[in-house]
Short mmCIF file of C-alpha atoms and ligand atoms in Angstrom, two decimals:
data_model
loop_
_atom_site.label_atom_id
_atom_site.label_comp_id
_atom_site.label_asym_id
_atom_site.label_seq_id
_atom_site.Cartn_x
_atom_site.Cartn_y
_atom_site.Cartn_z
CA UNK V 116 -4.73 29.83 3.83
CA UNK V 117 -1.95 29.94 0.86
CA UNK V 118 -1.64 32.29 -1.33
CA UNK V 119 -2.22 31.11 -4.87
CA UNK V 120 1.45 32.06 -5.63
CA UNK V 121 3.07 30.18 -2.76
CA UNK V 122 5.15 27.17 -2.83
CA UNK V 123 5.30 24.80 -0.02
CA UNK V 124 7.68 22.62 -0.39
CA UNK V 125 7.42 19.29 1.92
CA UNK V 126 10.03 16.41 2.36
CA UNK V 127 8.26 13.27 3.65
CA UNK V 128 10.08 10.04 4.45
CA UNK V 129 8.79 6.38 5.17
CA UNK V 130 10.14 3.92 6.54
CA UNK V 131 7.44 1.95 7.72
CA UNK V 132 8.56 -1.62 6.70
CA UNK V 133 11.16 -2.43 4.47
CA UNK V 134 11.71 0.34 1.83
CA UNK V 135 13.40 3.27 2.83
CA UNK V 136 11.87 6.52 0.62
CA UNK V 137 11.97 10.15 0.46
CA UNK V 138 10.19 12.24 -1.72
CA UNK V 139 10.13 16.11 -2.14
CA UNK V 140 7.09 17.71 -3.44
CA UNK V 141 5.97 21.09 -4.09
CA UNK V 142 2.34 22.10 -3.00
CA UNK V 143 0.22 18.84 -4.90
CA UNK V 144 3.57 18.35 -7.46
CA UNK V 145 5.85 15.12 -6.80
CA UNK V 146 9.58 16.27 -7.70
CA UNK V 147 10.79 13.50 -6.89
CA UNK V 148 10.56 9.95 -5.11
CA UNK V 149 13.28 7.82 -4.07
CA UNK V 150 13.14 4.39 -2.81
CA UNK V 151 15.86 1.79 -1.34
CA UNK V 152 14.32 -1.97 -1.06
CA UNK V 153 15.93 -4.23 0.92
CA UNK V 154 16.94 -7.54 -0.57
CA UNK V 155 18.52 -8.98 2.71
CA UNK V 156 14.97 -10.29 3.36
CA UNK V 157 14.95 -12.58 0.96
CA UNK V 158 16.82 -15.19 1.94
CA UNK V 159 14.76 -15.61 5.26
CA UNK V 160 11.44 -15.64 3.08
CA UNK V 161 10.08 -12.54 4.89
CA UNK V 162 10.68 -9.34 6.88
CA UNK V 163 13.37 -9.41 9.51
CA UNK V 164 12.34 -6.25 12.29
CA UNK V 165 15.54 -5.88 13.38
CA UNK V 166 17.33 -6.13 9.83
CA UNK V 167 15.11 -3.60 8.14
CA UNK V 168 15.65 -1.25 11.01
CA UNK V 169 19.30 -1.73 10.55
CA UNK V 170 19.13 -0.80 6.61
CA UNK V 171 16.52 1.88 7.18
CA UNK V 172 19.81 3.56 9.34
CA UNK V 173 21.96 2.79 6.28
CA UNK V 174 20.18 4.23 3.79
CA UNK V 175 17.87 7.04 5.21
CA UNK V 176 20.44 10.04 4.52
CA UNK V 177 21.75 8.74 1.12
CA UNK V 178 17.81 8.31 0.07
CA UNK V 179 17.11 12.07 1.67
CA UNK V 180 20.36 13.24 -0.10
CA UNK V 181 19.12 12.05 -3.44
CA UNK V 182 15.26 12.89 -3.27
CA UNK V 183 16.25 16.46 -2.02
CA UNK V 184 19.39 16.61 -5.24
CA UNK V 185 16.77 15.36 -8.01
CA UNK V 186 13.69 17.78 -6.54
CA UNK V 187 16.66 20.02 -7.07
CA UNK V 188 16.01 21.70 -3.61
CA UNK V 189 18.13 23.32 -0.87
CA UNK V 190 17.19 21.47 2.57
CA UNK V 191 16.74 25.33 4.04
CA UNK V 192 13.97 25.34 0.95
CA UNK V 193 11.53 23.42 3.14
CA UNK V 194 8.68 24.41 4.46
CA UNK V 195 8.09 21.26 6.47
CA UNK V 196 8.84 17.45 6.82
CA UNK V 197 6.34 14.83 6.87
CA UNK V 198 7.09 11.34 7.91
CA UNK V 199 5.26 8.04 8.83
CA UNK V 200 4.23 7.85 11.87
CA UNK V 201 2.32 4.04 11.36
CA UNK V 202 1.51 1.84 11.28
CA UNK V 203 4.15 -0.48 11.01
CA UNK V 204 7.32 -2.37 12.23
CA UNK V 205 8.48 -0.34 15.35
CA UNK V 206 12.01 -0.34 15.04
CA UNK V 207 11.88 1.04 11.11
CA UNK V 208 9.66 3.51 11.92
CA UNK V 209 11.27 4.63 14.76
CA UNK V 210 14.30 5.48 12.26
CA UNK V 211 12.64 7.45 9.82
CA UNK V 212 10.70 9.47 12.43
CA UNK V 213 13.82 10.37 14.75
CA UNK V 214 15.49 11.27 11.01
CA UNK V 215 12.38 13.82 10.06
CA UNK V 216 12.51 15.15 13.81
CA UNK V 217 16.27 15.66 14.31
CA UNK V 218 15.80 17.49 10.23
CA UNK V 219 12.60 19.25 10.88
CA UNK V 220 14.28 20.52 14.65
CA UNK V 221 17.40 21.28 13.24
CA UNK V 222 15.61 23.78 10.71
CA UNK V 223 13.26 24.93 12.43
CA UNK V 224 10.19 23.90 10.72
CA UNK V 225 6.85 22.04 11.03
CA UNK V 226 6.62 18.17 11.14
CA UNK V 227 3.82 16.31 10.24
CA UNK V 228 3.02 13.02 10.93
CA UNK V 229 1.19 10.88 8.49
CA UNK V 230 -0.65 7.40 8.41
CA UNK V 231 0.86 4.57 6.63
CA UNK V 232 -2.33 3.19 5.45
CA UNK V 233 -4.31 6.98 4.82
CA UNK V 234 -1.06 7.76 2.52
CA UNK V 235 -1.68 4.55 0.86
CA UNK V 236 -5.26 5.68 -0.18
CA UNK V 237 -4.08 9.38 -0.77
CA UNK V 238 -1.48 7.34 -3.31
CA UNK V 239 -4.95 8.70 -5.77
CA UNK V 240 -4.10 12.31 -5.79
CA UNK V 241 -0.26 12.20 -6.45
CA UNK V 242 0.55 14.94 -9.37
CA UNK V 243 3.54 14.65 -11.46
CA UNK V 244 4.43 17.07 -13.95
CA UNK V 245 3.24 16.42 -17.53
CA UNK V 246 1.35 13.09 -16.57
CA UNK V 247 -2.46 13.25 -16.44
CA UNK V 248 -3.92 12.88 -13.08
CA UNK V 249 -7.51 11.92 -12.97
CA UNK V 250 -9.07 11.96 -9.39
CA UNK V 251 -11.87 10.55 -7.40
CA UNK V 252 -14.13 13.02 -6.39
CA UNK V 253 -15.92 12.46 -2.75
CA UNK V 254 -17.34 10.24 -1.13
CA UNK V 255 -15.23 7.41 -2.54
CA UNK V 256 -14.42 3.82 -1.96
CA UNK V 257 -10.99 2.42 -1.57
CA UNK V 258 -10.12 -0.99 -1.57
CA UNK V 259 -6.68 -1.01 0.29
CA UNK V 260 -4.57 -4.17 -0.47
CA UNK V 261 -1.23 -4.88 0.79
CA UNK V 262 1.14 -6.94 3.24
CA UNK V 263 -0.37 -6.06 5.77
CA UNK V 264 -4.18 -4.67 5.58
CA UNK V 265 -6.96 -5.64 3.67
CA UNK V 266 -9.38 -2.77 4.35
CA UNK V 267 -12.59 -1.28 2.54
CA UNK V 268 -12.41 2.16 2.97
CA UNK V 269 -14.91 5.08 2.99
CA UNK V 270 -13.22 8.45 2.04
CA UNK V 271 -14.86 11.39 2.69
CA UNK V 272 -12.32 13.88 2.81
CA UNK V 273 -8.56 13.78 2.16
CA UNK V 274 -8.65 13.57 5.97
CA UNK V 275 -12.13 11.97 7.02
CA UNK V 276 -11.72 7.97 6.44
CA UNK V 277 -13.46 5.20 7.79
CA UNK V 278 -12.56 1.80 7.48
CA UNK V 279 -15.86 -0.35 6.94
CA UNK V 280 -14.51 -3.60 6.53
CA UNK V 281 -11.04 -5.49 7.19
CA UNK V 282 -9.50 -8.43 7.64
CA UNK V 283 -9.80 -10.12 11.09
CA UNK V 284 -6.72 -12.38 10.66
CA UNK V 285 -4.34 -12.10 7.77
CA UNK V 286 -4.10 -9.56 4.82
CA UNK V 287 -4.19 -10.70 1.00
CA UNK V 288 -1.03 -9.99 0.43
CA UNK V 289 0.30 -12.30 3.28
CA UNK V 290 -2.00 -14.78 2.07
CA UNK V 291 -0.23 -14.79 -1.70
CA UNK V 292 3.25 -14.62 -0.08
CA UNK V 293 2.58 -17.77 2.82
CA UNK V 294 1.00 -19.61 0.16
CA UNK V 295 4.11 -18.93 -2.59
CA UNK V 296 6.26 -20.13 0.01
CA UNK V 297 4.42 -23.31 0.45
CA UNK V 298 5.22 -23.92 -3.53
CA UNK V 299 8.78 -22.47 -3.49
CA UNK V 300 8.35 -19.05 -4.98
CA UNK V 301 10.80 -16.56 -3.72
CA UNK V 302 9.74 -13.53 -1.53
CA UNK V 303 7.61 -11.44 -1.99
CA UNK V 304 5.62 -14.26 -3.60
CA UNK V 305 2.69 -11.93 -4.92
CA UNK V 306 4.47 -10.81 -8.43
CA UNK V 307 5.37 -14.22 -9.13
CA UNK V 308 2.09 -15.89 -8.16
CA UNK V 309 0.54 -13.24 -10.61
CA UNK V 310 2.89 -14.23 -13.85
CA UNK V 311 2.12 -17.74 -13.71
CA UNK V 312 -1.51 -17.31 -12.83
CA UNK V 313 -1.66 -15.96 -16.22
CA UNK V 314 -0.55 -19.69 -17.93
CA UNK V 315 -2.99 -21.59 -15.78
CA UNK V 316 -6.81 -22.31 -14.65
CA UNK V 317 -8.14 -20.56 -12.28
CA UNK V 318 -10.85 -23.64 -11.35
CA UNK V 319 -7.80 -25.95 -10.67
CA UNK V 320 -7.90 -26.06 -7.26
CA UNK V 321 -11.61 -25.24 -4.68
CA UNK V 322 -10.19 -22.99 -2.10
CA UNK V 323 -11.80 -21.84 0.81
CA UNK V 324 -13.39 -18.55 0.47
CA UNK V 325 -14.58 -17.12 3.93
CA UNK V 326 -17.58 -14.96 3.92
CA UNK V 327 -18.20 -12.94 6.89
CA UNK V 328 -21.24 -10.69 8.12
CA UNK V 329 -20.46 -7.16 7.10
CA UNK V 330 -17.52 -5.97 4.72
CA UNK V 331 -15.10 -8.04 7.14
CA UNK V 332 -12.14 -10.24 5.27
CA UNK V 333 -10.39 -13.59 6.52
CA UNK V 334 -7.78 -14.68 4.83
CA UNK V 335 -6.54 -17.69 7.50
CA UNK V 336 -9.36 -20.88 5.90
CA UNK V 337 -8.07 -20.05 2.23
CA UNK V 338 -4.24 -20.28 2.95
CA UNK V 339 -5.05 -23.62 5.47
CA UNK V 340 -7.32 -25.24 2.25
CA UNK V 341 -4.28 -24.24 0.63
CA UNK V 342 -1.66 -26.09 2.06
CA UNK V 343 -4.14 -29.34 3.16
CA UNK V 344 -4.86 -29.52 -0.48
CA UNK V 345 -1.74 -29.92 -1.64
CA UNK V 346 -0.25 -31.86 0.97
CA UNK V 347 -2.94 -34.32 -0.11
CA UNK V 348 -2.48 -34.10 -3.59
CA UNK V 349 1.03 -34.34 -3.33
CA UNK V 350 0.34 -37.94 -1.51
CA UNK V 351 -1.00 -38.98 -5.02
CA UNK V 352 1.94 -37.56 -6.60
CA UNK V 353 4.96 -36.62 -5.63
CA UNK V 354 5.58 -34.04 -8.52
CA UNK V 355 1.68 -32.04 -8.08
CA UNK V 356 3.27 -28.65 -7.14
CA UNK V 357 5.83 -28.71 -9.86
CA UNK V 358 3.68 -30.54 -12.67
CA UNK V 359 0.95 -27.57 -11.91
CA UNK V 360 2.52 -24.40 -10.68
CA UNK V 361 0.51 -22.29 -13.58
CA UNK V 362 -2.81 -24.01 -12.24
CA UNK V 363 -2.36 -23.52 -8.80
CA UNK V 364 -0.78 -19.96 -8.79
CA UNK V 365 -4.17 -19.23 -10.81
CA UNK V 366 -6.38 -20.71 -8.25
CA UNK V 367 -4.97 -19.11 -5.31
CA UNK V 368 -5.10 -15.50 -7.20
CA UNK V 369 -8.79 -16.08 -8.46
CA UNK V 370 -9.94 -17.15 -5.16
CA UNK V 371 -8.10 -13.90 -3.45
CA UNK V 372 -9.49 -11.82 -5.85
CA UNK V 373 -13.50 -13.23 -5.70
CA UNK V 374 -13.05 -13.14 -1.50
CA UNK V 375 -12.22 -9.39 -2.03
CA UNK V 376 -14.52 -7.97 -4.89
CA UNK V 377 -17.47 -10.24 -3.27
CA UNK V 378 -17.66 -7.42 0.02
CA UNK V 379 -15.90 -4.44 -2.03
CA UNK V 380 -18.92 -5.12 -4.43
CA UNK V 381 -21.23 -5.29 -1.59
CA UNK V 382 -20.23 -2.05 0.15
CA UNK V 383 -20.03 -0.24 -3.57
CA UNK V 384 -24.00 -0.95 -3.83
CA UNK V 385 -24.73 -0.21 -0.13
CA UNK V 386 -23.31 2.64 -0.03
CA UNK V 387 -24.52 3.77 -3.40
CA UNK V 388 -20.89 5.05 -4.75
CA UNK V 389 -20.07 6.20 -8.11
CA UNK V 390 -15.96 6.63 -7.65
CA UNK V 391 -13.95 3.54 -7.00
CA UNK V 392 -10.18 3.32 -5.91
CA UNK V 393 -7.19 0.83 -5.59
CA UNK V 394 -4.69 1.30 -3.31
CA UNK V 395 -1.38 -0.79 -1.73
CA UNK V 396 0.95 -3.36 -3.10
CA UNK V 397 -1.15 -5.88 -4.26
CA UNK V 398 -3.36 -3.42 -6.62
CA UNK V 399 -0.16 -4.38 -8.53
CA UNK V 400 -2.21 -7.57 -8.97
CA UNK V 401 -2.84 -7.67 -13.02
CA UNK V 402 -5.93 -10.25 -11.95
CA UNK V 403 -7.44 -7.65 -9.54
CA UNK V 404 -6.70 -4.84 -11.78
CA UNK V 405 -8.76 -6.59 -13.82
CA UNK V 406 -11.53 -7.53 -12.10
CA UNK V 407 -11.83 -3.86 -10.79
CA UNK V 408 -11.82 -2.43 -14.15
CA UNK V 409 -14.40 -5.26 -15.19
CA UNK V 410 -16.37 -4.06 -12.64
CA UNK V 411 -16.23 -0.78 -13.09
CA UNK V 412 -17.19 -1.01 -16.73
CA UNK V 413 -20.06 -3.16 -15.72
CA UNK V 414 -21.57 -0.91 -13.12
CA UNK V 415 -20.56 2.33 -14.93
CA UNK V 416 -17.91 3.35 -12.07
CA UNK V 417 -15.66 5.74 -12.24
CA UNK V 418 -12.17 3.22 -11.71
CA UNK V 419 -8.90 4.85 -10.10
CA UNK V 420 -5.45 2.85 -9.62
CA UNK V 421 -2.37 4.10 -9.06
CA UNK V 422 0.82 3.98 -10.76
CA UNK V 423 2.45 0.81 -9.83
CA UNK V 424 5.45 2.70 -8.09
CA UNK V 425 2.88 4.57 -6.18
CA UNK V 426 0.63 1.45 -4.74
CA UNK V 427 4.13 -0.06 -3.15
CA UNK V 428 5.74 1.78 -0.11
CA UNK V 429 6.97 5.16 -1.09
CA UNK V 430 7.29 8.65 0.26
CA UNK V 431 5.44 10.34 -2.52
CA UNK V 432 2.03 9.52 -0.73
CA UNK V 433 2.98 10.87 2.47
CA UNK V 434 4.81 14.06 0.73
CA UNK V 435 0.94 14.46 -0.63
CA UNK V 436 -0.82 13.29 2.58
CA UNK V 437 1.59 16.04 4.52
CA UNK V 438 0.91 18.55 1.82
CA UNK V 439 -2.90 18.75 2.59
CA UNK V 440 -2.42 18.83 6.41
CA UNK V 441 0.15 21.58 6.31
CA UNK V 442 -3.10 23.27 4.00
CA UNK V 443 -4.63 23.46 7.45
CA UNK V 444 -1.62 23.46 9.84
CA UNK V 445 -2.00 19.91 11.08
CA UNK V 446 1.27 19.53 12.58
CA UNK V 447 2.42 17.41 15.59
CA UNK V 448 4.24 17.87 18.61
CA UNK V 449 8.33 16.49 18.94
CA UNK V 450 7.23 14.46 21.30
CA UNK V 451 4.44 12.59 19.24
CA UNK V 452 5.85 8.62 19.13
CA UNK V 453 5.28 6.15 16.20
CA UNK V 454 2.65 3.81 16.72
CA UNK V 455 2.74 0.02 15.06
CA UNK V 456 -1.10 -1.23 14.48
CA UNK V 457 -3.26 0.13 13.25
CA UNK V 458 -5.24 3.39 14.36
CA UNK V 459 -7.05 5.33 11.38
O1 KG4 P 225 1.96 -2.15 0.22
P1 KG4 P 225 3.16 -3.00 0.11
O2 KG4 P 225 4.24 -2.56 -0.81
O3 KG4 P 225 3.87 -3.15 1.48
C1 KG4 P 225 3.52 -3.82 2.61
O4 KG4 P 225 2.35 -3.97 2.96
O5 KG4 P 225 4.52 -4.22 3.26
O6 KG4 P 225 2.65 -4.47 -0.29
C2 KG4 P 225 3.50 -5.56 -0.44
C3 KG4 P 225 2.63 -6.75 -0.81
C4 KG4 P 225 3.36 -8.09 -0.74
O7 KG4 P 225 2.56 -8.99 -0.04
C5 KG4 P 225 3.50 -8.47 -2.21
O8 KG4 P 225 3.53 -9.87 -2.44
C6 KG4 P 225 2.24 -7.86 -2.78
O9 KG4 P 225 2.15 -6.60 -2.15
N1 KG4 P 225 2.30 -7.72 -4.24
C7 KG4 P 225 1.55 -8.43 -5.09
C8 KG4 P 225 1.92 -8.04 -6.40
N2 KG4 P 225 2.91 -7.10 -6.30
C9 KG4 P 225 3.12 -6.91 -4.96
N3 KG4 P 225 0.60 -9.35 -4.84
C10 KG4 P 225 0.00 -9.91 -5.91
N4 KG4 P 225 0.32 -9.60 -7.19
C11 KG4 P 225 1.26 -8.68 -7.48
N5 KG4 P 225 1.55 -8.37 -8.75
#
């Protein structure tokens, strides 16, 4: 156990898709949090593995330099490095854990690996200095929303998660970027989808909404009604997307958002919880925001989201993740590889 006076202080990198981050923290304090995005993927409308393992090389010591110069700490200040170990794209996380191995061997200190999605949840107990942090207290649920997952999770501890529901095919996020794509929107297509959902009707367009047994998500009949839809009403006219980006951008958010609330809801009342939590890069969603706050208001829940720079990839949740398994010296062994789906 720590001594009230101690100071741990914990670097933690991730590099688990395509933002490269470091953050330095000191016991539950963020000093700082850096993050390089990478805008080569752009152009080819999605992730590129072997691109973003190529930038993660490029950037990882200039974005370690700079978290480590604005936390205004010594690298022989550490106590420990934390890194993510996944899941995620296998070549970019192999960079940033060789990175926090070589560092962490090379000093002489404790590594600790984190998971991606765990971090993403823990996102909820990031402290910054001056800025009121409100926390959930335990048990809590956690809707996780991102690229990649779409998971209903049960937190019990800072450690003790279980996922009760997920998506069996594709993850909301993927579903607002394939289905931008379809009307032309750049990549990531999620922001933009959400700015002109805000001009347009949300009844526009019926999409398919799956509803599976359990707490379970599918994401694959909504982004096929998608595309059939407007392929047919693009037959009628040639200029549908164009003529009604607002109304369609505001049918495919609404119909995201009721698919996930319907089994968050569901899982809030079955498992009789009072503290409700956002998590991952599309609780940047103003729409779900929404609805989650509505929600909240309406059930008398207790509501946390993130900051916005905290829902997206960073380091800061895995400096906090690392902070509360150094608490009970959960460290792992040089030898312990990166895995790339998901294991929680
Ligand atoms: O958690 P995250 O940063 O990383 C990955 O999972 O890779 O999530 C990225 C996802 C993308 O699908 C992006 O389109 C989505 O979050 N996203 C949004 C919004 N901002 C980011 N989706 C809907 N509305 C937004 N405002």
């Amino acid at each position: 156990m720590l001594t009230p006076k101690e100071k741990i202080y914990i670097l933690a990198i991730e590099s688990s898709c395509d933002d490269t981050s470091a953050a330095v923290s000191c016991n539950k304090l963020l000093l700082s949090n850096v993050v390089a995005s990478q805008q080569i993927h752009e152009q080819y409308g999605g992730v590129v593995p072997e691109l973003a393992s190529r930038a993660h090389q490029r950037n990882i010591i200039p974005v370690v330099h700079e978290a480590l110069k604005r936390a205004n700490i010594d690298k022989d200040q550490l106590h420990a490095i934390a890194f993510t170990r996944g899941p995620g794209l296998m070549g970019s996380l192999l960079v940033g854990a060789s990175f926090a191995k070589g560092l962490a061997l090379s000093l002489n200190i404790p590594l600790i690996d984190v998971n991606h999605l765990q971090a993403h949840v823990m996102a909820n107990f990031i402290e910054e200095q001056d800025i009121e942090n409100k926390q959930p207290s335990f048990p809590f649920l956690c809707l996780l929303v991102s690229g990649g997952n779409s998971q209903i999770i049960l937190v019990k501890s800072h450690k003790d998660m279980l996922i009760i529901g997920k998506t069996i095919d594709d993850a909301a996020g993927e579903a607002f970027d394939k289905c931008a794509k379809v009307i032309g929107l750049p990549y990531p297509g999620g922001p933009y989808v959400d700015k002109l959902a805000k001009e347009g009707n949300p009844n526009a367009l019926t999409l398919n909404k799956a509803n599976l047994i359990g707490y379970d998500y599918s994401f694959s009949g909504l982004k096929t009604s998608f595309l059939y839809q407007l392929r047919d009403k693009s037959k009628e006219n040639l200029n549908f997307i164009e003529d009604n980006k607002a109304d369609i951008c505001a049918s495919l958010q609404h119909a995201i958002i009721e698919t996930l609330m319907s089994k968050f809801k569901k899982a809030v009342s079955d498992y009789k919880i009072n503290d409700i939590a956002l998590a991952g890069g599309v609780s940047a969603n103003s729409g779900l925001r929404n609805a989650f706050t509505d929600f909240a208001l309406k059930y008398n829940k207790k509501v946390y989201i993130p900051k916005l720079t905290f829902t997206m990839d960073n380091a800061a949740m895995i400096s906090i993740s690392g902070y509360y398994k150094y608490l009970e010296n959960d460290f792992c062994d040089m030898s312990l590889p990166p895995f790339a789906r998901v294991i929680i």
